[in-house]
């Protein structure tokens, strides 16, 4: 297993209850975040970005990720609010991993990932924010880069082996994970564990400041520690060291004491938006059963009805999906998931005009919404309106070149564009990008080589392909 899951992984359990209260930023001087000088850490920002992108590709290849524009958008919105309290530049992205275990991790360069299990086991959004803020603090303090310097270049790779092993062991055969982990140099273990504990405490403190400054309840970080402690105490086959973020009673006590020193932030007793988010995540991560969802729907719970509609949609039962969506509409008619699911029901029945009429007016009112734009693009592709679909997607690709779903939509649209003399070349280029960011680097390079051969004679296109091909080849050979 040649995983490069260089995750600054924070085993986290999070509970979600979205607090709408937005507190003003703390006055200058109250957010005591130590500055990390340019002389600390052997990895410069450019290499950290390359590492983050490399891991991004490996995560998509080796772990099951959720490709859902609405769900990604919900967490990116929260994520951006926390990042606004930091001096980090544009992050690589946020990945949702389809895994029922409670976990999250961060990578140098600004790649962050959370497990669906963390979402579905949470009680409120503030607890998830606590996990995110903790992860962000690891990155702002450049803990991996500092670890590498402390261990003279060995620590980063050694810790990567441990984290990869833990991830593999949780996903498949435990013996495979153990083999990877046991390959780590034993001489580094005790020192790394001690150093990691210090980093964890620093991330706890700074992360709590970030979440409080963004308007969330700092008590939720302490609550999350207690949930994590209960979850990990049931796992007996791995020693504490193998968990990427050792949780001690000292850390738990310090988190509660620190939260008690901050002004109280009132959380909602019941948050329907969070319940929708949680039940929807259960469905898209295949963690929900029909019986579970039906029990919510039978209580006339609109979040349960909406989730059950999505469940039946994924089963291909469009009649039941419509039936439950109609029930949810009575109380959730303004929720964005309603038209998204309705459009998918129409698409499943090949009712393209109804699908367009459902999603198009809403997308025009919120053109910046990626989920609405991509759903409309999907409808337009089915209707053969290629140019409009391409235009919608390209706006988002220009902002984020790592957008796998965007590249896939462009490939589908261009495949129908018979009028373009460069149709085959463009299809291959878009396919290459989708393959590359999905972690299939070798396949992407083969697609680009094919495009290179077809583009001969077109100097401008050939130059673009040559440049991108060289970049892919160089990054594929990069050793972390």
CSV table of C-alpha atoms in Angstrom, one decimal:
chain,number,residue,atom,x,y,z
A,1,UNK,CA,0.0,0.0,0.0
A,2,UNK,CA,1.7,3.2,-1.1
A,3,UNK,CA,-0.7,5.6,0.5
A,4,UNK,CA,0.5,9.1,1.1
A,5,UNK,CA,-2.1,10.1,3.5
A,6,UNK,CA,0.0,12.7,5.1
A,7,UNK,CA,-2.9,13.7,7.2
A,8,UNK,CA,-2.3,16.0,10.2
A,9,UNK,CA,-5.2,13.8,11.3
A,10,UNK,CA,-7.2,14.8,14.3
A,11,UNK,CA,-9.4,12.0,15.6
A,12,UNK,CA,-12.4,14.0,16.2
A,13,UNK,CA,-16.0,13.5,17.2
A,14,UNK,CA,-18.3,16.3,16.5
A,15,UNK,CA,-21.8,17.2,17.3
A,16,UNK,CA,-23.7,19.6,15.2
A,17,UNK,CA,-26.2,22.3,16.2
A,18,UNK,CA,-25.9,25.3,14.1
A,19,UNK,CA,-25.8,28.4,16.2
A,20,UNK,CA,-26.9,31.4,14.2
A,21,UNK,CA,-25.5,33.9,16.8
A,22,UNK,CA,-22.5,35.6,15.3
A,23,UNK,CA,-20.3,37.2,17.8
A,24,UNK,CA,-18.1,40.2,17.0
A,25,UNK,CA,-14.4,39.4,16.6
A,26,UNK,CA,-12.4,39.4,19.8
A,27,UNK,CA,-10.6,42.7,20.4
A,28,UNK,CA,-7.0,42.9,19.2
A,29,UNK,CA,-4.8,41.1,21.7
A,30,UNK,CA,-7.3,38.6,22.9
A,31,UNK,CA,-6.6,36.1,20.2
A,32,UNK,CA,-3.2,35.0,21.4
A,33,UNK,CA,-1.9,33.1,18.3
A,34,UNK,CA,1.8,32.7,18.2
A,35,UNK,CA,3.5,33.8,15.0
A,36,UNK,CA,5.4,31.1,13.1
A,37,UNK,CA,8.5,32.8,11.6
A,38,UNK,CA,9.7,32.0,8.1
A,39,UNK,CA,12.8,30.4,9.6
A,40,UNK,CA,10.7,27.6,11.3
A,41,UNK,CA,10.0,24.6,9.2
A,42,UNK,CA,11.9,23.2,6.2
A,43,UNK,CA,8.9,23.2,3.9
A,44,UNK,CA,8.1,26.5,2.2
A,45,UNK,CA,4.6,27.4,1.3
A,46,UNK,CA,4.9,26.2,-2.3
A,47,UNK,CA,6.0,22.8,-1.3
A,48,UNK,CA,3.3,22.6,1.3
A,49,UNK,CA,0.8,23.4,-1.4
A,50,UNK,CA,2.2,20.6,-3.6
A,51,UNK,CA,2.0,18.2,-0.6
A,52,UNK,CA,-1.6,19.2,0.1
A,53,UNK,CA,-2.5,18.6,-3.6
A,54,UNK,CA,-0.7,15.3,-3.7
A,55,UNK,CA,-2.6,14.1,-0.6
A,56,UNK,CA,-5.8,15.5,-2.1
A,57,UNK,CA,-5.4,13.2,-5.1
A,58,UNK,CA,-4.5,10.2,-2.9
A,59,UNK,CA,-7.5,10.8,-0.6
A,60,UNK,CA,-9.8,10.8,-3.5
A,61,UNK,CA,-8.2,7.6,-4.9
A,62,UNK,CA,-7.9,5.6,-1.8
A,63,UNK,CA,-10.8,6.7,0.4
A,64,UNK,CA,-14.5,6.9,-0.6
A,65,UNK,CA,-15.4,10.5,-0.8
A,66,UNK,CA,-18.8,12.1,-1.0
A,67,UNK,CA,-19.3,14.0,-4.3
A,68,UNK,CA,-22.3,16.1,-3.4
A,69,UNK,CA,-22.2,19.8,-4.3
A,70,UNK,CA,-24.8,20.8,-1.7
A,71,UNK,CA,-23.2,19.0,1.2
A,72,UNK,CA,-19.8,20.3,0.3
A,73,UNK,CA,-21.1,23.8,0.0
A,74,UNK,CA,-22.7,23.7,3.5
A,75,UNK,CA,-19.4,22.8,5.1
A,76,UNK,CA,-17.3,25.1,3.0
A,77,UNK,CA,-19.5,28.0,4.2
A,78,UNK,CA,-18.8,27.1,7.8
A,79,UNK,CA,-15.2,26.4,7.1
A,80,UNK,CA,-14.7,29.8,5.4
A,81,UNK,CA,-16.1,31.6,8.5
A,82,UNK,CA,-13.4,30.0,10.6
A,83,UNK,CA,-10.7,30.6,8.1
A,84,UNK,CA,-11.6,34.3,8.1
A,85,UNK,CA,-10.2,34.4,11.6
A,86,UNK,CA,-6.8,33.3,10.4
A,87,UNK,CA,-4.1,34.6,8.0
A,88,UNK,CA,-4.2,31.4,5.8
A,89,UNK,CA,-4.4,32.0,2.1
A,90,UNK,CA,-6.7,30.2,-0.3
A,91,UNK,CA,-7.1,26.6,1.0
A,92,UNK,CA,-6.7,23.6,-1.2
A,93,UNK,CA,-10.2,22.4,-0.2
A,94,UNK,CA,-12.5,20.5,2.1
A,95,UNK,CA,-13.1,16.8,1.5
A,96,UNK,CA,-16.0,14.8,3.0
A,97,UNK,CA,-14.9,11.2,3.5
A,98,UNK,CA,-17.6,8.5,3.4
A,99,UNK,CA,-16.6,6.7,6.7
A,100,UNK,CA,-18.8,6.1,9.8
A,101,UNK,CA,-15.8,6.5,12.1
A,102,UNK,CA,-15.4,9.8,13.9
A,103,UNK,CA,-12.4,11.4,12.4
A,104,UNK,CA,-11.0,14.5,10.7
A,105,UNK,CA,-7.6,15.5,9.4
A,106,UNK,CA,-5.6,18.4,8.0
A,107,UNK,CA,-2.7,18.5,5.6
A,108,UNK,CA,0.0,21.2,5.0
A,109,UNK,CA,-1.1,23.6,2.3
A,110,UNK,CA,-4.7,23.8,3.5
A,111,UNK,CA,-6.4,20.5,2.7
A,112,UNK,CA,-9.0,19.6,5.3
A,113,UNK,CA,-11.2,16.5,5.5
A,114,UNK,CA,-14.0,15.3,7.8
A,115,UNK,CA,-15.6,11.9,8.0
A,116,UNK,CA,-19.4,11.5,7.6
A,117,UNK,CA,-19.3,9.7,10.9
A,118,UNK,CA,-18.2,12.9,12.6
A,119,UNK,CA,-21.2,14.6,11.2
A,120,UNK,CA,-23.8,12.0,11.9
A,121,UNK,CA,-22.7,11.4,15.5
A,122,UNK,CA,-22.7,15.2,16.3
A,123,UNK,CA,-25.3,16.9,18.4
A,124,UNK,CA,-24.8,20.4,17.0
A,125,UNK,CA,-22.9,22.3,14.4
A,126,UNK,CA,-20.7,24.0,17.0
A,127,UNK,CA,-19.1,20.7,17.8
A,128,UNK,CA,-18.1,20.1,14.2
A,129,UNK,CA,-16.8,23.7,14.1
A,130,UNK,CA,-14.6,22.8,17.1
A,131,UNK,CA,-13.1,20.0,15.2
A,132,UNK,CA,-12.6,22.2,12.1
A,133,UNK,CA,-11.0,25.0,14.2
A,134,UNK,CA,-8.6,22.5,15.8
A,135,UNK,CA,-7.6,21.2,12.4
A,136,UNK,CA,-7.1,24.7,11.0
A,137,UNK,CA,-4.9,25.6,14.0
A,138,UNK,CA,-2.6,22.7,13.1
A,139,UNK,CA,-2.2,24.1,9.7
A,140,UNK,CA,-1.8,27.8,10.8
A,141,UNK,CA,0.9,26.7,13.2
A,142,UNK,CA,2.6,24.6,10.5
A,143,UNK,CA,2.9,21.6,12.9
A,144,UNK,CA,4.0,19.2,10.2
A,145,UNK,CA,6.7,21.4,8.9
A,146,UNK,CA,7.9,22.0,12.4
A,147,UNK,CA,7.8,18.3,13.1
A,148,UNK,CA,9.9,17.6,10.1
A,149,UNK,CA,12.6,20.1,11.2
A,150,UNK,CA,12.6,18.7,14.7
A,151,UNK,CA,13.2,15.2,13.4
A,152,UNK,CA,15.7,16.2,10.8
A,153,UNK,CA,13.5,15.3,7.8
A,154,UNK,CA,12.3,11.9,9.1
A,155,UNK,CA,9.2,12.8,11.2
A,156,UNK,CA,6.9,13.8,8.3
A,157,UNK,CA,7.3,10.5,6.5
A,158,UNK,CA,7.2,8.5,9.7
A,159,UNK,CA,4.0,10.1,10.8
A,160,UNK,CA,2.6,9.7,7.3
A,161,UNK,CA,3.1,5.9,7.6
A,162,UNK,CA,1.3,5.8,10.9
A,163,UNK,CA,-1.7,7.8,9.6
A,164,UNK,CA,-1.9,5.8,6.4
A,165,UNK,CA,-1.9,2.6,8.4
A,166,UNK,CA,-4.7,3.9,10.7
A,167,UNK,CA,-6.8,4.9,7.8
A,168,UNK,CA,-6.3,1.7,5.9
A,169,UNK,CA,-6.9,-0.4,9.0
A,170,UNK,CA,-10.3,1.4,9.6
A,171,UNK,CA,-11.3,0.8,6.0
A,172,UNK,CA,-10.2,-2.8,5.2
A,173,UNK,CA,-8.1,-5.6,6.6
A,174,UNK,CA,-6.6,-4.6,9.9
A,175,UNK,CA,-3.5,-6.7,9.2
A,176,UNK,CA,-2.7,-4.5,6.2
A,177,UNK,CA,-2.9,-1.3,8.3
A,178,UNK,CA,-0.7,-2.9,11.0
A,179,UNK,CA,1.9,-3.8,8.5
A,180,UNK,CA,2.2,-0.2,7.3
A,181,UNK,CA,2.3,1.1,10.8
A,182,UNK,CA,4.9,-1.3,12.0
A,183,UNK,CA,7.1,-0.1,9.2
A,184,UNK,CA,7.6,3.2,11.0
A,185,UNK,CA,10.9,3.7,12.6
A,186,UNK,CA,10.5,2.7,16.3
A,187,UNK,CA,13.2,5.2,17.4
A,188,UNK,CA,10.9,8.1,16.5
A,189,UNK,CA,7.8,6.9,18.3
A,190,UNK,CA,8.3,8.1,21.9
A,191,UNK,CA,9.6,11.5,20.8
A,192,UNK,CA,6.9,12.0,18.2
A,193,UNK,CA,4.2,11.1,20.7
A,194,UNK,CA,5.5,13.7,23.2
A,195,UNK,CA,5.8,16.3,20.5
A,196,UNK,CA,2.4,15.5,19.2
A,197,UNK,CA,0.8,16.0,22.6
A,198,UNK,CA,2.3,19.5,22.8
A,199,UNK,CA,1.0,20.3,19.3
A,200,UNK,CA,-2.5,19.0,20.2
A,201,UNK,CA,-2.7,21.3,23.2
A,202,UNK,CA,-1.6,24.2,21.1
A,203,UNK,CA,-4.2,23.4,18.5
A,204,UNK,CA,-6.9,23.1,21.2
A,205,UNK,CA,-6.1,26.5,22.6
A,206,UNK,CA,-5.8,28.3,19.2
A,207,UNK,CA,-8.7,26.5,17.6
A,208,UNK,CA,-11.0,27.4,20.5
A,209,UNK,CA,-10.0,31.1,19.9
A,210,UNK,CA,-10.8,30.8,16.2
A,211,UNK,CA,-14.2,29.2,16.8
A,212,UNK,CA,-15.2,31.7,19.5
A,213,UNK,CA,-14.1,34.6,17.3
A,214,UNK,CA,-16.3,33.2,14.5
A,215,UNK,CA,-19.3,33.2,16.8
A,216,UNK,CA,-19.6,29.6,17.8
A,217,UNK,CA,-19.9,28.1,21.3
A,218,UNK,CA,-16.4,27.2,22.7
A,219,UNK,CA,-18.0,24.8,25.2
A,220,UNK,CA,-18.7,22.5,22.2
A,221,UNK,CA,-15.0,21.7,21.8
A,222,UNK,CA,-14.9,20.4,25.3
A,223,UNK,CA,-18.2,18.5,24.7
A,224,UNK,CA,-16.6,17.0,21.6
A,225,UNK,CA,-13.6,15.7,23.6
A,226,UNK,CA,-15.9,13.8,25.9
A,227,UNK,CA,-17.7,12.2,22.9
A,228,UNK,CA,-14.4,11.3,21.4
A,229,UNK,CA,-13.2,9.8,24.6
A,230,UNK,CA,-16.3,7.6,24.9
A,231,UNK,CA,-15.9,6.5,21.2
A,232,UNK,CA,-12.2,5.6,21.4
A,233,UNK,CA,-12.5,3.9,24.7
A,234,UNK,CA,-14.5,1.2,23.0
A,235,UNK,CA,-11.7,0.5,20.5
A,236,UNK,CA,-9.3,-2.0,22.1
A,237,UNK,CA,-7.3,-3.3,19.1
A,238,UNK,CA,-5.0,-0.3,18.8
A,239,UNK,CA,-2.9,1.5,21.4
A,240,UNK,CA,-3.5,5.2,22.1
A,241,UNK,CA,-0.5,6.1,20.0
A,242,UNK,CA,-2.1,4.9,16.8
A,243,UNK,CA,-4.8,7.5,17.1
A,244,UNK,CA,-3.6,10.5,15.4
A,245,UNK,CA,-4.5,12.9,18.2
A,246,UNK,CA,-3.9,11.4,21.6
A,247,UNK,CA,-6.6,12.5,24.0
A,248,UNK,CA,-5.6,12.7,27.6
A,249,UNK,CA,-7.7,13.7,30.7
A,250,UNK,CA,-5.4,16.7,31.0
A,251,UNK,CA,-6.5,17.9,27.5
A,252,UNK,CA,-10.1,17.4,28.3
A,253,UNK,CA,-9.9,19.3,31.6
A,254,UNK,CA,-7.9,22.2,30.0
A,255,UNK,CA,-10.5,22.5,27.2
A,256,UNK,CA,-13.4,22.8,29.6
A,257,UNK,CA,-11.5,25.3,31.8
A,258,UNK,CA,-10.6,27.4,28.8
A,259,UNK,CA,-14.2,27.4,27.5
A,260,UNK,CA,-15.5,28.4,31.0
A,261,UNK,CA,-13.2,31.5,30.9
A,262,UNK,CA,-14.9,32.8,27.7
A,263,UNK,CA,-18.3,34.6,27.6
A,264,UNK,CA,-21.2,32.2,27.2
A,265,UNK,CA,-22.6,31.6,23.7
A,266,UNK,CA,-26.2,30.3,23.6
A,267,UNK,CA,-26.8,27.4,21.3
A,268,UNK,CA,-30.1,26.4,19.8
A,269,UNK,CA,-32.1,23.7,21.6
A,270,UNK,CA,-33.4,22.5,18.2
A,271,UNK,CA,-32.0,23.3,14.9
A,272,UNK,CA,-33.9,22.1,11.9
A,273,UNK,CA,-31.2,23.0,9.4
A,274,UNK,CA,-28.7,20.9,11.3
A,275,UNK,CA,-31.1,18.0,11.5
A,276,UNK,CA,-31.6,18.2,7.7
A,277,UNK,CA,-27.8,18.2,7.2
A,278,UNK,CA,-27.3,15.3,9.5
A,279,UNK,CA,-30.0,13.0,8.1
A,280,UNK,CA,-29.0,13.9,4.5
A,281,UNK,CA,-25.4,13.0,5.3
A,282,UNK,CA,-26.7,9.6,6.7
A,283,UNK,CA,-28.3,9.0,3.3
A,284,UNK,CA,-25.5,10.0,1.0
A,285,UNK,CA,-23.0,8.1,3.1
A,286,UNK,CA,-25.1,4.9,3.1
A,287,UNK,CA,-25.4,5.0,6.9
A,288,UNK,CA,-29.2,5.2,7.0
A,289,UNK,CA,-31.7,2.4,6.6
A,290,UNK,CA,-35.2,2.8,5.3
A,291,UNK,CA,-36.7,1.8,8.7
A,292,UNK,CA,-34.6,4.5,10.5
A,293,UNK,CA,-35.7,7.2,8.0
A,294,UNK,CA,-39.3,6.0,8.0
A,295,UNK,CA,-39.4,6.4,11.8
A,296,UNK,CA,-38.5,10.1,11.4
A,297,UNK,CA,-40.9,10.6,8.6
A,298,UNK,CA,-43.8,9.0,10.5
A,299,UNK,CA,-43.4,11.6,13.2
A,300,UNK,CA,-44.1,14.2,10.5
A,301,UNK,CA,-40.5,15.4,10.8
A,302,UNK,CA,-39.8,17.4,7.6
A,303,UNK,CA,-36.1,16.7,7.8
A,304,UNK,CA,-36.9,13.0,7.9
A,305,UNK,CA,-39.3,13.3,5.0
A,306,UNK,CA,-36.7,15.1,3.0
A,307,UNK,CA,-34.0,12.5,3.8
A,308,UNK,CA,-36.4,9.7,3.0
A,309,UNK,CA,-37.1,11.3,-0.4
A,310,UNK,CA,-33.4,11.4,-1.1
A,311,UNK,CA,-33.1,7.7,0.0
A,312,UNK,CA,-35.8,6.6,-2.4
A,313,UNK,CA,-34.4,8.7,-5.2
A,314,UNK,CA,-31.0,6.9,-4.8
A,315,UNK,CA,-33.0,3.6,-4.9
A,316,UNK,CA,-34.6,4.6,-8.2
A,317,UNK,CA,-38.1,4.7,-6.7
A,318,UNK,CA,-39.2,8.0,-8.0
A,319,UNK,CA,-42.9,7.6,-7.0
A,320,UNK,CA,-42.0,7.2,-3.3
A,321,UNK,CA,-39.3,9.9,-3.6
A,322,UNK,CA,-41.9,12.3,-4.9
A,323,UNK,CA,-44.4,11.3,-2.3
A,324,UNK,CA,-42.1,12.1,0.6
A,325,UNK,CA,-40.8,15.3,-1.1
A,326,UNK,CA,-44.3,16.6,-1.4
A,327,UNK,CA,-44.8,16.0,2.4
A,328,UNK,CA,-41.5,17.8,3.1
A,329,UNK,CA,-42.5,20.8,0.9
A,330,UNK,CA,-45.3,21.7,3.2
A,331,UNK,CA,-42.8,23.0,5.8
A,332,UNK,CA,-39.6,23.3,3.8
A,333,UNK,CA,-40.7,24.9,0.6
A,334,UNK,CA,-37.9,27.5,0.8
A,335,UNK,CA,-35.1,25.0,1.5
A,336,UNK,CA,-32.6,24.6,-1.4
A,337,UNK,CA,-32.6,20.8,-1.1
A,338,UNK,CA,-36.3,20.7,-2.2
A,339,UNK,CA,-35.7,21.9,-5.8
A,340,UNK,CA,-32.4,20.0,-6.0
A,341,UNK,CA,-34.1,16.7,-5.2
A,342,UNK,CA,-37.2,17.6,-7.3
A,343,UNK,CA,-34.9,18.2,-10.3
A,344,UNK,CA,-33.3,14.8,-9.8
A,345,UNK,CA,-36.6,13.1,-9.6
A,346,UNK,CA,-37.6,14.7,-12.9
A,347,UNK,CA,-34.3,13.8,-14.5
A,348,UNK,CA,-34.7,10.2,-13.4
A,349,UNK,CA,-38.1,10.2,-15.2
A,350,UNK,CA,-36.6,12.0,-18.2
A,351,UNK,CA,-38.9,14.9,-17.7
A,352,UNK,CA,-36.3,17.4,-18.9
A,353,UNK,CA,-38.6,20.4,-19.3
A,354,UNK,CA,-40.0,20.1,-15.8
A,355,UNK,CA,-36.4,19.7,-14.5
A,356,UNK,CA,-35.3,22.9,-16.2
A,357,UNK,CA,-38.4,24.8,-15.0
A,358,UNK,CA,-37.7,23.7,-11.5
A,359,UNK,CA,-34.0,24.6,-11.2
A,360,UNK,CA,-33.4,27.4,-13.7
A,361,UNK,CA,-35.3,30.3,-12.0
A,362,UNK,CA,-33.6,29.5,-8.7
A,363,UNK,CA,-30.2,29.3,-10.2
A,364,UNK,CA,-30.7,32.7,-11.8
A,365,UNK,CA,-31.4,34.3,-8.4
A,366,UNK,CA,-28.3,32.6,-6.9
A,367,UNK,CA,-25.7,32.2,-9.7
A,368,UNK,CA,-22.9,31.9,-7.2
A,369,UNK,CA,-24.4,28.7,-5.8
A,370,UNK,CA,-22.3,25.8,-7.1
A,371,UNK,CA,-24.9,23.1,-6.3
A,372,UNK,CA,-27.7,24.9,-8.2
A,373,UNK,CA,-25.4,25.8,-11.2
A,374,UNK,CA,-24.1,22.2,-11.5
A,375,UNK,CA,-27.6,20.8,-11.3
A,376,UNK,CA,-28.7,23.2,-14.0
A,377,UNK,CA,-25.7,22.2,-16.1
A,378,UNK,CA,-26.7,18.6,-15.8
A,379,UNK,CA,-30.2,19.4,-17.0
A,380,UNK,CA,-28.8,21.5,-19.9
A,381,UNK,CA,-26.4,18.7,-21.0
A,382,UNK,CA,-29.4,16.3,-21.1
A,383,UNK,CA,-31.2,18.8,-23.2
A,384,UNK,CA,-28.3,19.2,-25.6
A,385,UNK,CA,-27.6,22.9,-24.7
A,386,UNK,CA,-23.9,22.4,-24.5
A,387,UNK,CA,-22.6,26.0,-24.7
A,388,UNK,CA,-24.8,27.1,-21.8
A,389,UNK,CA,-23.7,24.1,-19.7
A,390,UNK,CA,-20.1,24.8,-20.4
A,391,UNK,CA,-20.4,28.4,-19.5
A,392,UNK,CA,-22.0,27.6,-16.2
A,393,UNK,CA,-19.3,25.2,-15.1
A,394,UNK,CA,-16.3,27.0,-16.4
A,395,UNK,CA,-16.9,29.9,-13.9
A,396,UNK,CA,-16.4,27.5,-11.0
A,397,UNK,CA,-13.4,25.6,-12.6
A,398,UNK,CA,-11.6,29.0,-13.0
A,399,UNK,CA,-11.9,29.5,-9.2
A,400,UNK,CA,-10.9,25.9,-8.3
A,401,UNK,CA,-9.0,23.7,-10.7
A,402,UNK,CA,-9.3,20.8,-8.4
A,403,UNK,CA,-13.1,20.6,-8.9
A,404,UNK,CA,-13.6,17.0,-10.0
A,405,UNK,CA,-17.3,17.2,-10.6
A,406,UNK,CA,-16.8,20.3,-12.6
A,407,UNK,CA,-14.3,18.6,-15.0
A,408,UNK,CA,-16.6,15.6,-15.3
A,409,UNK,CA,-19.5,17.9,-16.3
A,410,UNK,CA,-17.3,19.7,-18.9
A,411,UNK,CA,-16.3,16.4,-20.3
A,412,UNK,CA,-19.9,15.3,-20.7
A,413,UNK,CA,-20.9,18.6,-22.3
A,414,UNK,CA,-18.0,18.7,-24.7
A,415,UNK,CA,-18.6,15.1,-25.7
A,416,UNK,CA,-21.9,16.4,-27.3
A,417,UNK,CA,-20.3,19.4,-28.9
A,418,UNK,CA,-20.0,18.1,-32.5
A,419,UNK,CA,-19.5,21.6,-33.9
A,420,UNK,CA,-16.1,22.1,-32.4
A,421,UNK,CA,-13.1,21.1,-34.5
A,422,UNK,CA,-11.2,20.4,-31.2
A,423,UNK,CA,-13.9,18.4,-29.6
A,424,UNK,CA,-11.9,15.2,-29.2
A,425,UNK,CA,-8.9,17.1,-27.8
A,426,UNK,CA,-11.0,19.0,-25.3
A,427,UNK,CA,-12.8,15.9,-24.2
A,428,UNK,CA,-9.5,14.2,-23.5
A,429,UNK,CA,-8.1,17.2,-21.6
A,430,UNK,CA,-11.2,17.5,-19.4
A,431,UNK,CA,-11.1,13.7,-18.8
A,432,UNK,CA,-7.4,14.0,-17.9
A,433,UNK,CA,-8.2,16.7,-15.3
A,434,UNK,CA,-11.0,14.6,-13.7
A,435,UNK,CA,-8.7,11.6,-13.6
A,436,UNK,CA,-5.8,13.5,-12.3
A,437,UNK,CA,-7.6,15.1,-9.3
A,438,UNK,CA,-9.3,11.8,-8.6
A,439,UNK,CA,-5.8,10.4,-8.0
A,440,UNK,CA,-5.4,8.4,-11.2
A,441,UNK,CA,-2.3,10.3,-12.3
A,442,UNK,CA,-1.0,7.7,-14.7
A,443,UNK,CA,-4.4,7.5,-16.6
A,444,UNK,CA,-4.5,11.3,-16.7
A,445,UNK,CA,-1.1,11.5,-18.3
A,446,UNK,CA,-2.1,8.9,-20.9
A,447,UNK,CA,-5.2,11.0,-21.7
A,448,UNK,CA,-3.0,14.1,-22.1
A,449,UNK,CA,-0.5,12.2,-24.4
A,450,UNK,CA,-3.5,11.2,-26.6
A,451,UNK,CA,-4.7,14.8,-26.7
A,452,UNK,CA,-1.2,15.9,-27.5
A,453,UNK,CA,-1.1,13.6,-30.6
A,454,UNK,CA,-4.5,14.8,-31.8
A,455,UNK,CA,-3.6,18.5,-31.3
A,456,UNK,CA,-0.6,18.4,-33.6
A,457,UNK,CA,-0.9,21.3,-36.1
A,458,UNK,CA,-2.6,23.6,-33.6
A,459,UNK,CA,0.3,25.5,-32.1
A,460,UNK,CA,-1.7,27.2,-29.3
A,461,UNK,CA,-3.5,24.1,-28.1
A,462,UNK,CA,-0.3,22.0,-28.4
A,463,UNK,CA,1.6,24.5,-26.2
A,464,UNK,CA,-1.1,24.5,-23.5
A,465,UNK,CA,-1.2,20.7,-23.5
A,466,UNK,CA,2.6,20.4,-23.4
A,467,UNK,CA,2.7,22.7,-20.4
A,468,UNK,CA,0.0,20.9,-18.4
A,469,UNK,CA,1.4,17.5,-19.3
A,470,UNK,CA,4.8,18.4,-18.0
A,471,UNK,CA,3.3,19.8,-14.8
A,472,UNK,CA,1.4,16.5,-14.3
A,473,UNK,CA,4.5,14.4,-14.9
A,474,UNK,CA,6.6,16.5,-12.6
A,475,UNK,CA,4.1,16.4,-9.8
A,476,UNK,CA,3.5,12.6,-10.2
A,477,UNK,CA,7.3,12.0,-9.7
A,478,UNK,CA,7.4,14.3,-6.7
A,479,UNK,CA,8.5,12.6,-3.5
A,480,UNK,CA,7.3,13.9,-0.2
